[in-house]
Coordinates of C-alpha atoms in Angstrom, one line a residue:
X834 CA -16.3 6.6 -30.4
X835 CA -13.9 3.8 -29.4
X836 CA -12.3 1.8 -32.2
X837 CA -12.3 -2.0 -32.3
X838 CA -8.5 -2.1 -31.6
X839 CA -9.0 0.0 -28.5
X840 CA -11.7 -2.4 -27.2
X841 CA -9.4 -5.3 -28.0
X842 CA -6.7 -3.7 -25.9
X843 CA -9.0 -3.6 -22.9
X844 CA -10.6 -7.0 -23.7
X845 CA -9.4 -8.8 -20.5
X846 CA -10.9 -6.1 -18.2
X847 CA -14.1 -6.0 -20.3
X848 CA -14.4 -9.8 -20.0
X849 CA -13.8 -9.7 -16.3
X850 CA -16.4 -7.0 -15.6
X851 CA -19.0 -8.8 -17.8
X852 CA -18.2 -12.1 -16.1
X853 CA -18.5 -10.6 -12.7
X854 CA -22.0 -9.2 -13.6
X855 CA -23.1 -12.5 -15.0
X856 CA -21.9 -14.3 -11.9
X857 CA -23.7 -11.8 -9.7
X858 CA -27.0 -12.5 -11.6
X859 CA -26.3 -16.3 -11.3
X860 CA -25.8 -15.9 -7.6
X861 CA -28.9 -13.8 -7.1
X862 CA -31.2 -16.3 -8.9
X863 CA -29.6 -19.4 -7.5
X864 CA -29.3 -18.2 -3.8
X865 CA -28.8 -19.6 -1.3
X866 CA -27.3 -22.8 -2.9
X867 CA -25.4 -21.2 -5.7
X868 CA -22.4 -19.9 -3.8
X869 CA -20.2 -22.9 -4.5
X870 CA -20.9 -22.8 -8.3
X871 CA -20.2 -19.0 -8.4
X872 CA -16.9 -19.6 -6.6
X873 CA -15.8 -22.3 -9.0
X874 CA -16.8 -20.2 -12.1
X875 CA -15.0 -17.2 -10.6
X876 CA -11.7 -19.1 -10.5
X877 CA -12.4 -20.3 -14.1
X878 CA -13.1 -16.8 -15.2
X879 CA -9.8 -15.5 -13.7
X880 CA -7.9 -18.3 -15.6
X881 CA -9.5 -17.3 -18.9
X882 CA -8.7 -13.6 -18.3
X883 CA -5.1 -14.7 -17.5
X884 CA -4.8 -16.3 -20.9
X885 CA -6.2 -13.2 -22.6
X886 CA -3.7 -11.0 -20.7
X887 CA -0.8 -13.3 -21.7
X888 CA -1.8 -13.5 -25.3
X889 CA -2.8 -9.8 -25.6
X890 CA -0.9 -7.1 -27.6
X891 CA 0.6 -3.7 -26.7
X892 CA -1.5 -0.7 -27.2
X893 CA -3.5 2.2 -25.6
X894 CA -7.1 3.0 -25.3
X895 CA -9.6 5.6 -23.8
X896 CA -7.6 8.6 -25.2
X897 CA -4.3 7.3 -23.9
X898 CA -5.4 6.9 -20.2
X899 CA -5.2 3.1 -20.5
X900 CA -2.0 1.4 -21.7
X901 CA -1.0 -2.2 -22.2
X902 CA 2.7 -3.1 -22.4
X903 CA 4.9 -5.9 -21.1
X904 CA 5.0 -4.3 -17.6
X905 CA 1.2 -4.3 -17.4
X906 CA 0.9 -7.9 -18.6
X907 CA 3.5 -9.2 -16.1
X908 CA 2.0 -7.5 -13.1
X909 CA -1.6 -8.3 -14.1
X910 CA -0.7 -12.0 -14.3
X911 CA 0.7 -11.8 -10.7
X912 CA -2.6 -10.1 -9.6
X913 CA -4.7 -12.8 -11.3
X914 CA -2.7 -15.6 -9.7
X915 CA -3.1 -14.0 -6.3
X916 CA -6.9 -13.5 -6.7
X917 CA -7.5 -17.0 -8.1
X918 CA -5.5 -18.6 -5.3
X919 CA -7.3 -16.6 -2.6
X920 CA -10.7 -17.7 -3.9
X921 CA -9.5 -21.3 -4.3
X922 CA -8.3 -21.4 -0.6
X923 CA -11.4 -19.8 0.8
X924 CA -14.1 -22.4 0.3
X925 CA -13.7 -24.7 3.3
X926 CA -13.0 -21.8 5.7
X927 CA -16.1 -19.8 4.7
X928 CA -18.3 -22.9 4.9
X929 CA -17.0 -23.7 8.4
X930 CA -17.7 -20.2 9.5
X931 CA -21.1 -20.2 7.8
X932 CA -20.3 -17.1 5.8
X933 CA -20.1 -18.7 2.4
X934 CA -21.9 -16.1 0.1
X935 CA -21.9 -15.7 -3.7
X936 CA -21.1 -12.0 -3.2
X937 CA -17.6 -12.9 -1.9
X938 CA -16.0 -14.1 -5.2
X939 CA -17.9 -11.5 -7.1
X940 CA -16.4 -8.7 -4.9
X941 CA -12.9 -10.2 -5.5
X942 CA -13.5 -10.1 -9.3
X943 CA -14.5 -6.5 -9.1
X944 CA -11.5 -5.7 -6.9
X945 CA -9.3 -7.5 -9.4
X946 CA -10.7 -5.4 -12.2
X947 CA -9.7 -2.3 -10.2
X948 CA -6.2 -3.7 -9.7
X949 CA -5.8 -4.4 -13.5
X950 CA -7.0 -0.8 -14.2
X951 CA -4.3 0.4 -11.8
X952 CA -1.6 -1.5 -13.6
X953 CA -2.7 -0.1 -17.0
X954 CA -3.3 3.5 -15.8
X955 CA -1.4 6.0 -17.9
X956 CA -2.7 9.2 -16.2
X957 CA -3.8 10.4 -12.8
X958 CA -7.5 9.9 -13.5
X959 CA -7.1 6.3 -14.6
X960 CA -4.9 5.8 -11.5
X961 CA -7.6 7.1 -9.1
X962 CA -10.5 5.2 -10.8
X963 CA -8.6 1.9 -10.6
X964 CA -7.5 2.5 -7.0
X965 CA -11.0 3.3 -5.7
X966 CA -12.6 0.4 -7.5
X967 CA -10.2 -2.0 -5.9
X968 CA -10.4 -0.3 -2.5
X969 CA -14.2 -0.2 -2.2
X970 CA -14.5 -3.9 -2.9
X971 CA -11.8 -4.8 -0.4
X972 CA -13.4 -2.7 2.3
X973 CA -16.6 -4.8 2.0
X974 CA -14.7 -8.1 1.9
X975 CA -12.7 -7.3 5.0
X976 CA -15.9 -7.0 7.0
X977 CA -17.8 -9.9 5.3
X978 CA -18.1 -11.7 8.6
X979 CA -20.7 -9.2 9.9
X980 CA -21.4 -11.1 13.1
X981 CA -17.8 -11.1 14.2
X982 CA -16.7 -8.0 16.1
X983 CA -13.0 -8.3 15.0
X984 CA -14.0 -8.6 11.3
X985 CA -16.4 -5.6 11.5
X986 CA -13.7 -3.6 13.3
X987 CA -11.1 -4.5 10.7
X988 CA -13.4 -3.5 7.8
X989 CA -14.2 -0.1 9.5
X990 CA -10.6 0.6 10.3
X991 CA -9.5 -0.3 6.8
X992 CA -12.2 2.0 5.4
X993 CA -11.5 5.0 7.5
X994 CA -7.7 4.9 7.1
X995 CA -8.2 4.0 3.4
X996 CA -10.4 7.1 2.9
X997 CA -7.6 9.2 4.6
X998 CA -5.0 7.8 2.2
X999 CA -7.3 8.5 -0.8
X1000 CA -7.6 12.1 0.4
X1001 CA -3.8 12.5 0.5
X1002 CA -3.4 10.9 -2.9
X1003 CA -6.0 13.2 -4.4
X1004 CA -4.4 16.2 -2.8
X1005 CA -1.0 15.2 -4.3
X1006 CA -2.5 14.5 -7.7
X1007 CA -4.2 18.0 -7.7
X1008 CA -0.9 19.7 -6.8
X1009 CA 0.9 17.8 -9.6
X1010 CA -1.8 18.8 -12.0
X1011 CA -1.7 22.4 -10.8
X1012 CA 2.0 22.7 -11.3
X1013 CA 2.3 20.8 -14.6
X1014 CA -1.0 21.5 -16.3
X1015 CA -1.6 17.9 -17.3
X1016 CA -2.7 14.6 -15.8
X1017 CA -0.9 12.4 -18.4
X1018 CA 2.2 10.5 -16.9
X1019 CA 4.2 11.4 -20.0
X1020 CA 2.9 14.9 -20.1
X1021 CA 4.0 15.4 -16.4
X1022 CA 7.4 14.0 -17.3
X1023 CA 7.8 16.6 -20.1
X1024 CA 6.5 19.4 -17.9
X1025 CA 9.0 18.8 -15.1
X1026 CA 12.1 18.5 -17.3
X1027 CA 14.8 20.8 -16.1
X1028 CA 12.9 22.3 -13.2
X1029 CA 11.4 20.6 -10.1
X1030 CA 9.7 23.2 -8.0
X1031 CA 8.9 23.0 -4.3
X1032 CA 5.1 22.7 -4.9
X1033 CA 5.7 19.7 -7.2
X1034 CA 7.8 18.0 -4.6
X1035 CA 4.9 18.4 -2.1
X1036 CA 2.6 16.8 -4.7
X1037 CA 5.0 13.9 -5.2
X1038 CA 5.1 13.4 -1.4
X1039 CA 1.3 13.3 -1.0
X1040 CA 0.9 11.0 -4.0
X1041 CA 3.5 8.7 -2.6
X1042 CA 1.9 8.8 0.8
X1043 CA -1.4 7.6 -0.7
X1044 CA 0.3 4.7 -2.5
X1045 CA 2.5 3.8 0.5
X1046 CA -0.7 3.1 2.5
X1047 CA -1.8 0.5 -0.1
X1048 CA 1.5 -1.4 0.3
X1049 CA 1.6 -1.1 4.1
X1050 CA 4.9 0.9 4.0
X1051 CA 6.0 2.8 7.1
X1052 CA 4.7 5.3 8.3
X1053 CA 1.4 4.3 6.7
X1054 CA 1.4 0.8 8.0
X1055 CA -0.8 1.2 11.1
X1056 CA -3.8 -0.5 9.7
X1057 CA -2.0 -3.7 8.6
X1058 CA -1.6 -5.8 11.9
X1059 CA -5.2 -5.2 13.0
X1060 CA -6.8 -5.7 9.6
X1061 CA -4.7 -8.9 9.0
X1062 CA -5.7 -10.3 12.4
X1063 CA -9.4 -9.2 12.3
X1064 CA -10.3 -10.2 8.8
X1065 CA -11.3 -13.8 7.9
X1066 CA -8.1 -15.6 7.1
X1067 CA -8.9 -16.1 3.3
X1068 CA -9.4 -12.3 3.1
X1069 CA -6.1 -11.8 4.8
X1070 CA -4.5 -14.1 2.2
X1071 CA -6.0 -11.9 -0.5
X1072 CA -4.9 -8.7 1.1
X1073 CA -1.3 -10.0 1.5
X1074 CA -1.0 -10.9 -2.2
X1075 CA -2.8 -9.4 -5.2
X1076 CA -3.5 -5.8 -3.9
X1077 CA 0.1 -5.4 -2.9
X1078 CA 1.2 -6.5 -6.4
X1079 CA -1.1 -3.9 -7.9
X1080 CA -0.2 -1.0 -5.7
X1081 CA 3.6 -1.6 -6.0
X1082 CA 3.2 -2.0 -9.8
X1083 CA 1.3 1.3 -10.0
X1084 CA 3.9 3.0 -7.8
X1085 CA 6.7 1.9 -10.0
X1086 CA 4.9 3.0 -13.2
X1087 CA 4.0 6.5 -11.8
X1088 CA 7.4 7.3 -10.4
X1089 CA 9.5 5.9 -13.3
X1090 CA 7.3 7.3 -16.1
X1091 CA 6.3 10.6 -14.6
X1092 CA 9.2 11.8 -12.6
X1093 CA 12.5 10.8 -14.2
X1094 CA 13.7 14.4 -13.9
X1095 CA 12.9 14.4 -10.2
X1096 CA 15.0 11.4 -9.3
X1097 CA 17.0 13.2 -6.6
X1098 CA 13.7 14.3 -4.9
X1099 CA 11.7 11.1 -4.9
X1100 CA 14.7 8.9 -4.3
X1101 CA 15.2 10.4 -0.8
X1102 CA 11.5 9.7 0.1
X1103 CA 11.7 6.1 -1.2
X1104 CA 15.0 5.4 0.7
X1105 CA 13.5 6.7 4.0
X1106 CA 10.3 4.7 3.6
X1107 CA 12.4 1.6 2.7
X1108 CA 14.7 1.8 5.7
X1109 CA 11.8 2.5 8.1
X1110 CA 9.7 -0.4 6.7
X1111 CA 12.6 -2.9 6.8
X1112 CA 13.5 -1.9 10.4
X1113 CA 9.9 -2.0 11.8
X1114 CA 9.1 -5.2 9.9
X1115 CA 12.2 -6.9 11.4
X1116 CA 11.9 -5.8 15.0
X1117 CA 8.1 -5.5 15.6
X1118 CA 7.4 -9.1 14.5
X1119 CA 9.7 -10.6 17.1
X1120 CA 7.2 -10.4 19.9
X1121 CA 4.2 -11.6 18.0
X1122 CA 2.4 -14.8 19.0
X1123 CA -0.5 -14.6 16.6
X1124 CA 0.8 -15.8 13.2
X1125 CA -1.5 -13.5 11.2
X1126 CA -0.1 -10.5 13.0
X1127 CA 3.4 -11.9 12.5
X1128 CA 2.7 -12.1 8.7
X1129 CA 1.4 -8.5 8.8
X1130 CA 4.7 -7.2 10.1
X1131 CA 6.6 -9.6 7.7
X1132 CA 4.7 -8.0 4.8
X1133 CA 5.8 -4.5 6.0
X1134 CA 9.4 -5.6 6.1
X1135 CA 9.2 -7.3 2.6
X1136 CA 7.7 -4.1 1.1
X1137 CA 10.7 -2.3 2.5
X1138 CA 13.0 -4.7 0.6
X1139 CA 11.0 -4.2 -2.6
X1140 CA 11.5 -0.4 -2.3
X1141 CA 15.2 -0.9 -2.2
X1142 CA 15.0 -1.9 -5.9
X1143 CA 12.8 1.1 -6.7
X1144 CA 15.2 3.4 -4.9
X1145 CA 17.9 2.5 -7.4
X1146 CA 15.8 4.3 -10.0
X1147 CA 17.2 2.1 -12.8
X1148 CA 16.0 -0.6 -15.2
X1149 CA 17.9 -3.1 -13.1
X1150 CA 16.1 -1.9 -10.0
X1151 CA 12.7 -2.3 -11.6
X1152 CA 13.7 -5.8 -12.7
X1153 CA 14.6 -6.6 -9.0
X1154 CA 11.2 -5.2 -7.9
X1155 CA 9.3 -7.5 -10.3
X1156 CA 11.3 -10.6 -9.5
X1157 CA 10.8 -9.9 -5.8
X1158 CA 7.1 -9.4 -6.2
X1159 CA 6.7 -12.7 -8.1
X1160 CA 8.6 -14.7 -5.5
X1161 CA 7.0 -13.0 -2.5
X1162 CA 3.6 -13.8 -3.9
X1163 CA 4.5 -17.5 -4.1
X1164 CA 5.9 -17.5 -0.5
X1165 CA 2.9 -15.6 0.9
X1166 CA 0.3 -17.9 -0.7
X1167 CA 2.1 -21.0 0.5
X1168 CA 2.3 -19.7 4.0
X1169 CA -1.4 -18.7 4.1
X1170 CA -2.3 -22.2 2.8
X1171 CA -0.6 -23.5 5.9
X1172 CA -2.3 -21.0 8.2
X1173 CA -5.7 -21.9 6.7
X1174 CA -5.0 -25.5 7.5
X1175 CA -4.5 -24.8 11.2
X1176 CA -7.8 -26.4 12.3
X1177 CA -8.4 -28.4 15.4
X1178 CA -11.7 -30.0 16.5
X1179 CA -13.6 -28.0 14.0
X1180 CA -12.2 -24.6 15.1
X1181 CA -9.4 -22.5 13.6
X1182 CA -6.3 -21.7 15.6
X1183 CA -3.9 -18.8 14.9
X1184 CA -1.0 -18.9 17.4
X1185 CA 2.5 -19.9 16.5
X1186 CA 2.5 -22.3 19.4
X1187 CA -0.3 -24.3 17.8
X1188 CA 2.3 -25.5 15.2
X1189 CA 4.3 -27.3 18.0
X1190 CA 5.6 -30.7 16.9
X1191 CA 4.0 -30.3 13.4
X1192 CA 7.0 -32.2 11.9
X1193 CA 5.8 -35.4 13.6
X1194 CA 2.1 -35.1 13.0
X1195 CA 2.1 -33.4 9.5
X1196 CA 5.6 -33.9 8.0
X1197 CA 4.7 -32.7 4.5
X1198 CA 3.2 -29.5 5.7
X1199 CA 6.0 -28.9 8.2
X1200 CA 8.8 -29.3 5.6
X1201 CA 7.0 -27.1 3.1
X1202 CA 6.3 -24.4 5.7
X1203 CA 10.0 -24.6 6.8
X1204 CA 11.1 -24.1 3.2
X1205 CA 8.9 -21.1 2.9
X1206 CA 10.1 -19.6 6.3
X1207 CA 13.8 -20.2 5.3
X1208 CA 13.0 -18.5 2.0
X1209 CA 11.4 -15.5 3.6
X1210 CA 14.4 -15.2 5.9
X1211 CA 16.6 -15.0 2.7
X1212 CA 18.6 -18.2 3.3
X1213 CA 20.2 -19.6 0.1
X1214 CA 19.5 -21.3 -2.3
X1215 CA 15.8 -20.7 -1.8
X1216 CA 14.0 -18.0 -3.8
X1217 CA 13.8 -15.4 -1.0
X1218 CA 17.6 -15.1 -1.1
X1219 CA 17.7 -14.4 -4.8
X1220 CA 14.8 -11.9 -4.5
X1221 CA 16.9 -9.9 -2.1
X1222 CA 20.0 -10.4 -4.2
X1223 CA 18.3 -8.7 -7.2
X1224 CA 17.3 -5.6 -5.3
X1225 CA 20.5 -5.3 -3.3
X1226 CA 22.7 -5.6 -6.4
X1227 CA 20.6 -2.9 -8.1
X1228 CA 21.1 -0.7 -5.1
X1229 CA 24.8 -1.2 -5.1
X1230 CA 25.0 -0.4 -8.8
X1231 CA 23.0 2.7 -8.2
X1232 CA 25.5 3.9 -5.6
X1233 CA 23.2 3.1 -2.6
X1234 CA 25.8 1.0 -0.8
X1235 CA 24.7 1.8 2.7
X1236 CA 21.0 1.1 1.8
X1237 CA 22.1 -2.4 0.7
X1238 CA 24.0 -2.9 3.9
X1239 CA 21.1 -1.8 6.1
X1240 CA 18.9 -4.2 4.1
X1241 CA 21.2 -7.1 4.8
X1242 CA 21.3 -6.3 8.5
X1243 CA 17.4 -6.0 8.6
X1244 CA 17.2 -9.4 6.9
X1245 CA 19.5 -10.9 9.6
X1246 CA 17.3 -9.6 12.4
X1247 CA 14.1 -10.7 10.6
X1248 CA 15.4 -14.2 10.2
X1249 CA 14.9 -14.6 14.0
X1250 CA 11.1 -14.9 13.9
X1251 CA 11.0 -17.1 10.8
X1252 CA 13.5 -19.5 12.4
X1253 CA 11.4 -19.5 15.6
X1254 CA 8.5 -20.9 13.7
X1255 CA 10.8 -23.7 12.3
X1256 CA 12.1 -24.4 15.8
X1257 CA 8.5 -24.7 17.2
X1258 CA 7.5 -27.1 14.4
X1259 CA 10.6 -29.4 14.7
X1260 CA 11.8 -29.2 18.3
X1261 CA 8.8 -28.4 20.6
X1262 CA 6.7 -31.1 22.1
X1263 CA 3.7 -31.9 19.8
X1264 CA 0.5 -30.0 20.5
X1265 CA -2.9 -31.6 19.7
X1266 CA -2.9 -32.8 16.1
X1267 CA -4.3 -30.5 13.4
X1268 CA -7.0 -31.8 11.1
X1269 CA -5.9 -33.0 7.6
X1270 CA -5.3 -30.4 4.9
X1271 CA -7.9 -30.0 2.2
X1272 CA -7.0 -30.7 -1.5
X1273 CA -7.2 -27.1 -2.6
X1274 CA -4.8 -25.9 0.2
X1275 CA -2.4 -28.8 -0.7
X1276 CA -2.4 -27.7 -4.3
X1277 CA -1.5 -24.1 -3.5
X1278 CA 1.1 -25.2 -0.9
X1279 CA 2.8 -27.7 -3.3
X1280 CA 3.0 -25.1 -6.2
X1281 CA 4.3 -22.4 -3.9
X1282 CA 6.9 -24.7 -2.5
X1283 CA 8.1 -25.8 -6.0
X1284 CA 8.5 -22.1 -7.0
X1285 CA 10.3 -21.4 -3.8
X1286 CA 12.7 -24.3 -3.9
X1287 CA 13.4 -24.6 -7.6
X1288 CA 13.6 -20.9 -8.7
X1289 CA 17.4 -21.2 -8.6
X1290 CA 17.3 -24.1 -11.2
X1291 CA 15.1 -22.2 -13.7
X1292 CA 15.4 -18.5 -12.8
X1293 CA 14.8 -17.2 -16.3
X1294 CA 11.2 -18.5 -16.2
X1295 CA 10.5 -15.5 -14.0
X1296 CA 13.5 -13.1 -14.5
X1297 CA 13.2 -13.3 -18.4
X1298 CA 9.6 -11.9 -18.6
X1299 CA 10.4 -9.5 -15.7
X1300 CA 13.4 -8.1 -17.7
X1301 CA 11.1 -7.5 -20.7
X1302 CA 8.5 -5.9 -18.4
X1303 CA 11.1 -3.6 -16.8
X1304 CA 12.5 -2.6 -20.2
X1305 CA 9.1 -1.6 -21.5
X1306 CA 9.0 1.4 -19.0
X1307 CA 12.1 3.0 -20.7
X1308 CA 12.0 4.5 -24.1
X1309 CA 13.4 2.3 -26.8
X1310 CA 17.0 2.9 -27.9

């Protein structure tokens, strides 16, 4: 029997699930005209849950498989911001494509519940339940435009490759359980103290492979460009934000909490994946003309940079990971607000060349997107520079000098395609004018640009809570 305090610990997730069920009922009984109301209420529900998460207290529930600490609260707020922004930006696009359905925001709410369970998972069973709840909802959303061949193909590809990654993750989890005799993260840490056998290393490799798929890290990135391009753009904006926050947060908690004694073993895996992701993300995006495919390769590269912080294996490295995730979320949402505004004569366009001359036709959008591109390239004093600074300094302090050098070189190469977008907007002859930006897209773009441009003025607003979140993963004292 669960106690009141345990239920209070999981209150945000309970409210979110009950809210999703209530909105599902509302959508069913008000169809087909209730989609807009359900969408607005879904955003309101996410904001309410965000307040509950921020004001919640530390604790554990469900026999220790669910834990709430500063790390869980920080990453959950990132996930909730990503989901709320994705729903907010989707309305006009879905109406224009005649695919506005009440099921869309409800599926995002269920996926968000899975992400929050992932971030509070304290054993392998909680990890898998959260991961699958998130994944099943996202498979459906990716193919929500059923009459579009690309969307259907994207959903099918995402499902098949996602099932493969789940299989690898389960195999790794079963190996870890077999060699340690427990599914608890802290129990695993106690079991592997002093001896890390070959079988356990195989378990860590397979578990890491399953999680690497979720963050689009090389060599499990193959789904990303096709799914990003084929899915409806609001779905791509969702996939680029909240799920990556959740998967990276889960990866950090599992590795830091369960395998502190196996640092030498997992560090080699993380370093290899980090270098491969940074290199592929930097070079493969150079030849892309479709901006959604370009953003897919960009996300692969950025996940490589985030893994630099994890590779350090220190509290400073986890701080770098969290700061990077928060700033990357802002940059990504702002960029996708611009992509969703690329509309001409009632139709949506997706090529980089469609932004030609944007500085003369839509100066506010052009300057904001330029700031976001400079930031993604890591040019100071914008937030992207400081995100890389945090992870590279952690790597240097952890003795990984050459990893930091490779990261800087990858960043220089990757700057090429971000600056190409700026060049197209400011120096190419104007293309046909884009339609005016909607109010919701403007709101997201302005907020993202403020975070990107002024992080250097108030860095502790993000780095302060991130430091507390990172410290919560290490034993006190």
